[in-house]
Amino acid sequence: MLRSGRIAQRDLHHPDTAQHRSRRRIRLETRELPHVVYEKDGAIARIILNNPDAANAQTSEMVHSVNTALDDAQYDYAIKVVILKGNGKGFCSGHVPTGAYPEFKAELDASGKVWRSAAQLFLWPVLKLWEFPKPVIAQVHGYCIGGGTTWGLLPEITICSEDAWFQMPLVPGFGLPGAETAFEPWVFMNYKRAAEYLYTAQKLSAAEALEFGLVNHVVPADELEARVEEMAARIAKAPLITLQATKSGIIRAWETMGFRVHQQATNDLQAMVTGSAEFQQFVAELMKKSAKPSQRLDD
């Protein structure tokens, strides 16, 4: 149930948050979801990852909460723009390191595989975000790692702070060919750079992400929220139907080139890899080093 009320200062990493919001509306509609805060403020909705004590790790609950918020924003015709951001020291640290997702249990018990359940938790949410019919802005600060890069880089507009960094550690760090799906070739649109980034778990600074075309703007940390809100307000001046038609045209260009089918294929590749003896042996050795993929990497 949405409720109206004064919003406490949640974004502690942005000291100007309360002052900035006081210049706009004081009363917002908010909804507390598992590991997510969902706000609606006129034409702008905010999906705020809210598990800072666990570095905003992508729990099953968080994934489903983001989907719930997207559903609401999609069918609320007052909403024109969605901002996706995170509370705490960083944006999102990716999947829960143990991989203990309840979606996996039934399929593991039945077949020893996690093919369909992985699609339920990873593939379909990726496509849901990709096909979301309204403009989405990712507001990224600090770390954006693994599965978190889906939320940070897949939206058509990403604005990040100067301290932001991006990494997909799962090829050397977990033996997997990606997180949810291999969307990197599509956002990089560069054969060489996408390969090095995935093969080596290359850590990209905000400046490098801007150079590679992965983000739209890099701003000082204390200006991030204001810049994102300014962009959202500017976009929201256009008619909703015009924004939806524009986004549909952009998405269809990528889908004509095969984006959607490619994402489904990479989910199948994940299932093939995880079922192999070579993968199981590799993971067993890695787990002796650390439960976190990012901590298994050689310097």
Tab-separated table of C-alpha atoms in Angstrom:
chain	number	residue	atom	x	y	z
A	1	MET	CA	0.000	0.000	0.000
A	2	LEU	CA	1.379	3.385	-0.979
A	3	ARG	CA	1.323	6.051	1.671
A	4	SER	CA	1.944	9.787	1.694
A	5	GLY	CA	4.285	11.322	4.214
A	6	ARG	CA	7.473	13.205	4.907
A	7	ILE	CA	10.461	11.224	3.693
A	8	ALA	CA	13.410	10.754	6.003
A	9	GLN	CA	16.848	11.416	4.601
A	10	ARG	CA	17.771	8.036	3.146
A	11	ASP	CA	20.657	8.872	0.862
A	12	LEU	CA	23.284	9.473	3.503
A	13	HIS	CA	26.027	9.516	0.885
A	14	HIS	CA	24.429	12.648	-0.581
A	15	PRO	CA	24.515	15.337	2.136
A	16	ASP	CA	22.372	17.702	0.049
A	17	THR	CA	19.464	15.256	-0.264
A	18	ALA	CA	17.132	16.827	2.312
A	19	GLN	CA	17.863	20.355	1.135
A	20	HIS	CA	17.418	19.382	-2.496
A	21	ARG	CA	14.086	17.689	-1.875
A	22	SER	CA	12.807	20.531	0.254
A	23	ARG	CA	12.907	22.700	-2.841
A	24	ARG	CA	10.526	20.252	-4.499
A	25	ARG	CA	7.603	18.387	-3.044
A	26	ILE	CA	7.760	17.508	0.650
A	27	ARG	CA	5.038	14.897	0.511
A	28	LEU	CA	5.824	11.750	-1.453
A	29	GLU	CA	4.123	8.438	-1.907
A	30	THR	CA	6.345	5.657	-0.602
A	31	ARG	CA	6.216	1.910	-0.410
A	32	GLU	CA	8.541	-0.218	1.662
A	33	LEU	CA	9.351	-3.466	-0.154
A	34	PRO	CA	11.867	-6.158	0.849
A	35	HIS	CA	15.285	-4.541	0.323
A	36	VAL	CA	13.766	-1.770	-1.822
A	37	VAL	CA	12.136	1.608	-1.174
A	38	TYR	CA	9.735	2.722	-3.892
A	39	GLU	CA	8.832	6.391	-4.215
A	40	LYS	CA	6.430	8.249	-6.488
A	41	ASP	CA	6.843	11.991	-6.822
A	42	GLY	CA	4.607	13.449	-9.521
A	43	ALA	CA	5.887	12.241	-12.897
A	44	ILE	CA	9.009	10.651	-11.385
A	45	ALA	CA	9.311	7.278	-9.649
A	46	ARG	CA	12.375	6.173	-7.696
A	47	ILE	CA	13.363	2.570	-7.100
A	48	ILE	CA	15.923	2.648	-4.291
A	49	LEU	CA	17.986	-0.461	-3.514
A	50	ASN	CA	17.894	-0.606	0.259
A	51	ASN	CA	20.047	-3.337	1.746
A	52	PRO	CA	23.116	-1.223	2.595
A	53	ASP	CA	24.312	-3.439	5.451
A	54	ALA	CA	24.876	-6.161	2.834
A	55	ALA	CA	26.293	-3.760	0.211
A	56	ASN	CA	22.941	-3.861	-1.615
A	57	ALA	CA	23.580	-7.457	-2.656
A	58	GLN	CA	21.008	-8.817	-5.101
A	59	THR	CA	18.911	-11.059	-2.926
A	60	SER	CA	15.952	-12.881	-4.406
A	61	GLU	CA	13.701	-10.504	-2.477
A	62	MET	CA	15.424	-7.458	-3.945
A	63	VAL	CA	15.067	-8.732	-7.510
A	64	HIS	CA	11.353	-9.390	-7.054
A	65	SER	CA	10.852	-6.041	-5.314
A	66	VAL	CA	12.434	-4.180	-8.222
A	67	ASN	CA	10.093	-6.059	-10.562
A	68	THR	CA	7.087	-5.139	-8.397
A	69	ALA	CA	8.063	-1.473	-8.470
A	70	LEU	CA	8.559	-1.564	-12.242
A	71	ASP	CA	5.091	-3.075	-12.670
A	72	ASP	CA	3.544	-0.287	-10.628
A	73	ALA	CA	5.448	2.434	-12.471
A	74	GLN	CA	4.544	0.946	-15.837
A	75	TYR	CA	0.800	1.047	-15.239
A	76	ASP	CA	0.676	4.331	-13.354
A	77	TYR	CA	0.100	6.742	-16.202
A	78	ALA	CA	1.153	9.705	-14.095
A	79	ILE	CA	4.699	8.296	-14.035
A	80	LYS	CA	6.901	9.260	-16.972
A	81	VAL	CA	10.444	8.536	-15.740
A	82	VAL	CA	11.969	5.992	-13.338
A	83	ILE	CA	15.195	6.576	-11.403
A	84	LEU	CA	17.049	3.459	-10.202
A	85	LYS	CA	19.495	4.168	-7.370
A	86	GLY	CA	20.908	2.691	-4.165
A	87	ASN	CA	21.246	3.619	-0.505
A	88	GLY	CA	24.538	3.240	1.334
A	89	LYS	CA	28.178	3.338	0.267
A	90	GLY	CA	27.624	1.904	-3.206
A	91	PHE	CA	25.022	1.127	-5.830
A	92	CYS	CA	24.930	-2.697	-5.846
A	93	SER	CA	27.479	-5.429	-5.138
A	94	GLY	CA	25.785	-8.072	-7.284
A	95	HIS	CA	24.421	-11.454	-6.377
A	96	VAL	CA	24.448	-12.935	-2.891
A	97	PRO	CA	27.861	-14.669	-2.772
A	98	THR	CA	26.494	-18.003	-1.540
A	99	GLY	CA	23.951	-18.167	-4.351
A	100	ALA	CA	21.364	-19.392	-1.829
A	101	TYR	CA	18.276	-18.496	-3.837
A	102	PRO	CA	15.000	-20.252	-2.952
A	103	GLU	CA	14.049	-20.375	-6.635
A	104	PHE	CA	16.830	-22.898	-7.183
A	105	LYS	CA	15.765	-25.485	-4.602
A	106	ALA	CA	12.784	-27.080	-6.353
A	107	GLU	CA	14.606	-27.457	-9.658
A	108	LEU	CA	17.772	-28.721	-7.995
A	109	ASP	CA	15.742	-31.318	-6.105
A	110	ALA	CA	13.970	-32.378	-9.293
A	111	SER	CA	16.791	-32.407	-11.836
A	112	GLY	CA	20.031	-31.239	-10.259
A	113	LYS	CA	20.012	-28.199	-12.577
A	114	VAL	CA	19.052	-24.540	-12.250
A	115	TRP	CA	18.199	-23.789	-15.870
A	116	ARG	CA	14.573	-22.606	-15.655
A	117	SER	CA	14.896	-21.210	-12.152
A	118	ALA	CA	17.934	-19.191	-13.230
A	119	ALA	CA	15.820	-17.741	-16.016
A	120	GLN	CA	13.113	-16.863	-13.486
A	121	LEU	CA	15.556	-15.029	-11.232
A	122	PHE	CA	17.997	-13.631	-13.773
A	123	LEU	CA	16.919	-13.714	-17.439
A	124	TRP	CA	13.316	-12.536	-17.198
A	125	PRO	CA	14.091	-9.640	-14.828
A	126	VAL	CA	16.805	-8.478	-17.243
A	127	LEU	CA	14.367	-8.520	-20.138
A	128	LYS	CA	11.725	-6.850	-17.976
A	129	LEU	CA	14.052	-3.921	-17.326
A	130	TRP	CA	15.161	-3.826	-20.952
A	131	GLU	CA	11.590	-3.782	-22.255
A	132	PHE	CA	10.233	-1.385	-19.618
A	133	PRO	CA	8.307	1.113	-21.770
A	134	LYS	CA	9.242	4.353	-19.977
A	135	PRO	CA	12.603	6.121	-19.657
A	136	VAL	CA	14.896	4.765	-16.931
A	137	ILE	CA	17.857	6.602	-15.411
A	138	ALA	CA	20.439	4.706	-13.346
A	139	GLN	CA	22.009	6.846	-10.600
A	140	VAL	CA	25.250	5.059	-9.718
A	141	HIS	CA	27.701	5.822	-6.927
A	142	GLY	CA	30.507	3.705	-5.503
A	143	TYR	CA	30.620	0.045	-6.472
A	144	CYS	CA	28.530	-1.464	-9.257
A	145	ILE	CA	29.546	-5.108	-9.501
A	146	GLY	CA	28.408	-8.343	-11.133
A	147	GLY	CA	24.643	-8.590	-11.427
A	148	GLY	CA	24.445	-5.035	-10.143
A	149	THR	CA	25.844	-3.822	-13.457
A	150	THR	CA	22.590	-4.950	-15.065
A	151	TRP	CA	20.721	-2.309	-13.076
A	152	GLY	CA	23.547	0.207	-13.476
A	153	LEU	CA	24.363	-0.101	-17.175
A	154	LEU	CA	21.318	-1.549	-18.947
A	155	PRO	CA	19.057	1.519	-18.451
A	156	GLU	CA	19.277	3.823	-21.449
A	157	ILE	CA	20.670	6.658	-19.318
A	158	THR	CA	23.329	6.199	-16.622
A	159	ILE	CA	24.676	9.095	-14.596
A	160	CYS	CA	27.389	8.233	-12.092
A	161	SER	CA	29.564	9.931	-9.528
A	162	GLU	CA	33.308	10.299	-9.923
A	163	ASP	CA	33.862	7.578	-7.306
A	164	ALA	CA	31.785	4.992	-9.187
A	165	TRP	CA	33.374	1.860	-10.602
A	166	PHE	CA	32.134	-1.133	-12.569
A	167	GLN	CA	33.235	-4.756	-12.678
A	168	MET	CA	31.975	-8.155	-13.827
A	169	PRO	CA	34.142	-10.598	-11.815
A	170	LEU	CA	32.332	-13.824	-12.662
A	171	VAL	CA	34.461	-15.297	-15.462
A	172	PRO	CA	37.685	-15.656	-13.425
A	173	GLY	CA	35.941	-15.223	-10.062
A	174	PHE	CA	33.196	-17.843	-10.370
A	175	GLY	CA	33.736	-19.633	-13.655
A	176	LEU	CA	30.525	-18.221	-15.132
A	177	PRO	CA	30.214	-16.499	-18.528
A	178	GLY	CA	28.333	-13.565	-16.980
A	179	ALA	CA	25.835	-12.647	-14.275
A	180	GLU	CA	22.211	-12.708	-15.377
A	181	THR	CA	22.868	-12.656	-19.105
A	182	ALA	CA	25.710	-11.417	-21.286
A	183	PHE	CA	24.368	-7.957	-22.074
A	184	GLU	CA	27.871	-6.467	-22.186
A	185	PRO	CA	28.407	-6.775	-25.972
A	186	TRP	CA	25.310	-4.654	-26.446
A	187	VAL	CA	26.198	-1.828	-24.068
A	188	PHE	CA	29.873	-1.798	-25.056
A	189	MET	CA	29.171	-2.161	-28.781
A	190	ASN	CA	32.880	-2.902	-29.048
A	191	TYR	CA	34.138	-6.436	-29.656
A	192	LYS	CA	37.592	-5.900	-28.145
A	193	ARG	CA	36.578	-3.986	-25.046
A	194	ALA	CA	33.689	-6.304	-24.161
A	195	ALA	CA	35.977	-9.334	-24.402
A	196	GLU	CA	38.717	-7.900	-22.180
A	197	TYR	CA	36.182	-6.643	-19.627
A	198	LEU	CA	34.599	-10.096	-19.276
A	199	TYR	CA	37.688	-12.318	-19.636
A	200	THR	CA	39.788	-10.436	-17.077
A	201	ALA	CA	37.182	-8.937	-14.703
A	202	GLN	CA	38.526	-5.525	-15.702
A	203	LYS	CA	37.625	-2.862	-13.139
A	204	LEU	CA	36.447	0.290	-14.883
A	205	SER	CA	36.579	3.693	-13.250
A	206	ALA	CA	33.845	6.233	-13.876
A	207	ALA	CA	36.132	8.043	-16.315
A	208	GLU	CA	36.820	4.824	-18.239
A	209	ALA	CA	33.118	3.964	-18.303
A	210	LEU	CA	32.456	7.386	-19.812
A	211	GLU	CA	35.226	6.920	-22.383
A	212	PHE	CA	33.791	3.510	-23.328
A	213	GLY	CA	30.304	4.969	-23.743
A	214	LEU	CA	28.821	2.935	-20.882
A	215	VAL	CA	27.565	5.993	-18.984
A	216	ASN	CA	26.150	9.314	-20.122
A	217	HIS	CA	27.644	11.658	-17.528
A	218	VAL	CA	30.135	11.620	-14.638
A	219	VAL	CA	29.669	14.247	-11.922
A	220	PRO	CA	31.063	14.994	-8.448
A	221	ALA	CA	29.420	12.874	-5.763
A	222	ASP	CA	27.743	15.828	-4.088
A	223	GLU	CA	26.144	16.831	-7.401
A	224	LEU	CA	24.922	13.384	-8.455
A	225	GLU	CA	21.387	13.450	-7.128
A	226	ALA	CA	20.692	16.985	-8.330
A	227	ARG	CA	21.976	16.122	-11.820
A	228	VAL	CA	19.823	13.002	-12.020
A	229	GLU	CA	16.722	14.796	-10.773
A	230	GLU	CA	17.340	17.589	-13.278
A	231	MET	CA	17.602	15.055	-16.102
A	232	ALA	CA	14.438	13.253	-14.990
A	233	ALA	CA	12.472	16.503	-14.780
A	234	ARG	CA	13.695	17.539	-18.210
A	235	ILE	CA	12.646	14.236	-19.758
A	236	ALA	CA	9.267	14.342	-18.002
A	237	LYS	CA	8.317	17.553	-19.822
A	238	ALA	CA	7.493	15.526	-22.943
A	239	PRO	CA	4.166	13.704	-23.381
A	240	LEU	CA	4.200	10.157	-22.013
A	241	ILE	CA	3.103	8.642	-25.321
A	242	THR	CA	5.963	10.423	-27.087
A	243	LEU	CA	8.514	9.135	-24.573
A	244	GLN	CA	7.163	5.598	-24.889
A	245	ALA	CA	7.256	5.726	-28.687
A	246	THR	CA	10.803	7.083	-28.644
A	247	LYS	CA	12.022	4.372	-26.292
A	248	SER	CA	10.224	1.696	-28.279
A	249	GLY	CA	12.027	2.840	-31.411
A	250	ILE	CA	15.395	2.687	-29.660
A	251	ILE	CA	14.756	-0.760	-28.197
A	252	ARG	CA	13.485	-2.196	-31.465
A	253	ALA	CA	16.687	-1.202	-33.226
A	254	TRP	CA	18.637	-3.389	-30.780
A	255	GLU	CA	16.050	-6.155	-30.890
A	256	THR	CA	16.198	-6.172	-34.689
A	257	MET	CA	19.877	-6.977	-34.262
A	258	GLY	CA	18.955	-9.885	-31.971
A	259	PHE	CA	19.274	-8.589	-28.404
A	260	ARG	CA	16.377	-10.560	-26.902
A	261	VAL	CA	17.274	-13.880	-28.508
A	262	HIS	CA	20.909	-13.398	-27.536
A	263	GLN	CA	19.961	-12.894	-23.875
A	264	GLN	CA	17.966	-16.125	-23.881
A	265	ALA	CA	20.873	-17.949	-25.506
A	266	THR	CA	23.338	-16.736	-22.877
A	267	ASN	CA	21.041	-18.005	-20.124
A	268	ASP	CA	21.191	-21.416	-21.815
A	269	LEU	CA	24.983	-21.184	-21.899
A	270	GLN	CA	24.989	-20.521	-18.156
A	271	ALA	CA	23.051	-23.746	-17.588
A	272	MET	CA	25.477	-25.681	-19.781
A	273	VAL	CA	28.504	-24.330	-17.923
A	274	THR	CA	27.145	-24.896	-14.403
A	275	GLY	CA	26.323	-28.506	-15.221
A	276	SER	CA	29.880	-29.353	-16.254
A	277	ALA	CA	32.370	-31.241	-14.099
A	278	GLU	CA	35.061	-28.710	-15.013
A	279	PHE	CA	32.964	-25.870	-13.587
A	280	GLN	CA	32.174	-27.771	-10.380
A	281	GLN	CA	35.854	-28.491	-9.782
A	282	PHE	CA	36.822	-24.873	-10.522
A	283	VAL	CA	34.246	-23.502	-8.087
A	284	ALA	CA	35.301	-25.927	-5.355
A	285	GLU	CA	38.861	-24.619	-5.606
A	286	LEU	CA	37.738	-20.996	-5.683
A	287	MET	CA	35.564	-21.381	-2.593
A	288	LYS	CA	38.670	-22.305	-0.630
A	289	LYS	CA	39.919	-18.767	-1.296
A	290	SER	CA	36.753	-16.751	-0.594
A	291	ALA	CA	32.973	-16.881	-0.861
A	292	LYS	CA	33.021	-13.572	-2.733
A	293	PRO	CA	33.891	-13.712	-6.462
A	294	SER	CA	35.540	-10.268	-6.328
A	295	GLN	CA	37.958	-11.497	-3.634
A	296	ARG	CA	39.078	-14.525	-5.658
A	297	LEU	CA	40.706	-12.467	-8.369
A	298	ASP	CA	44.453	-12.243	-8.743
A	299	ASP	CA	45.831	-8.739	-8.352
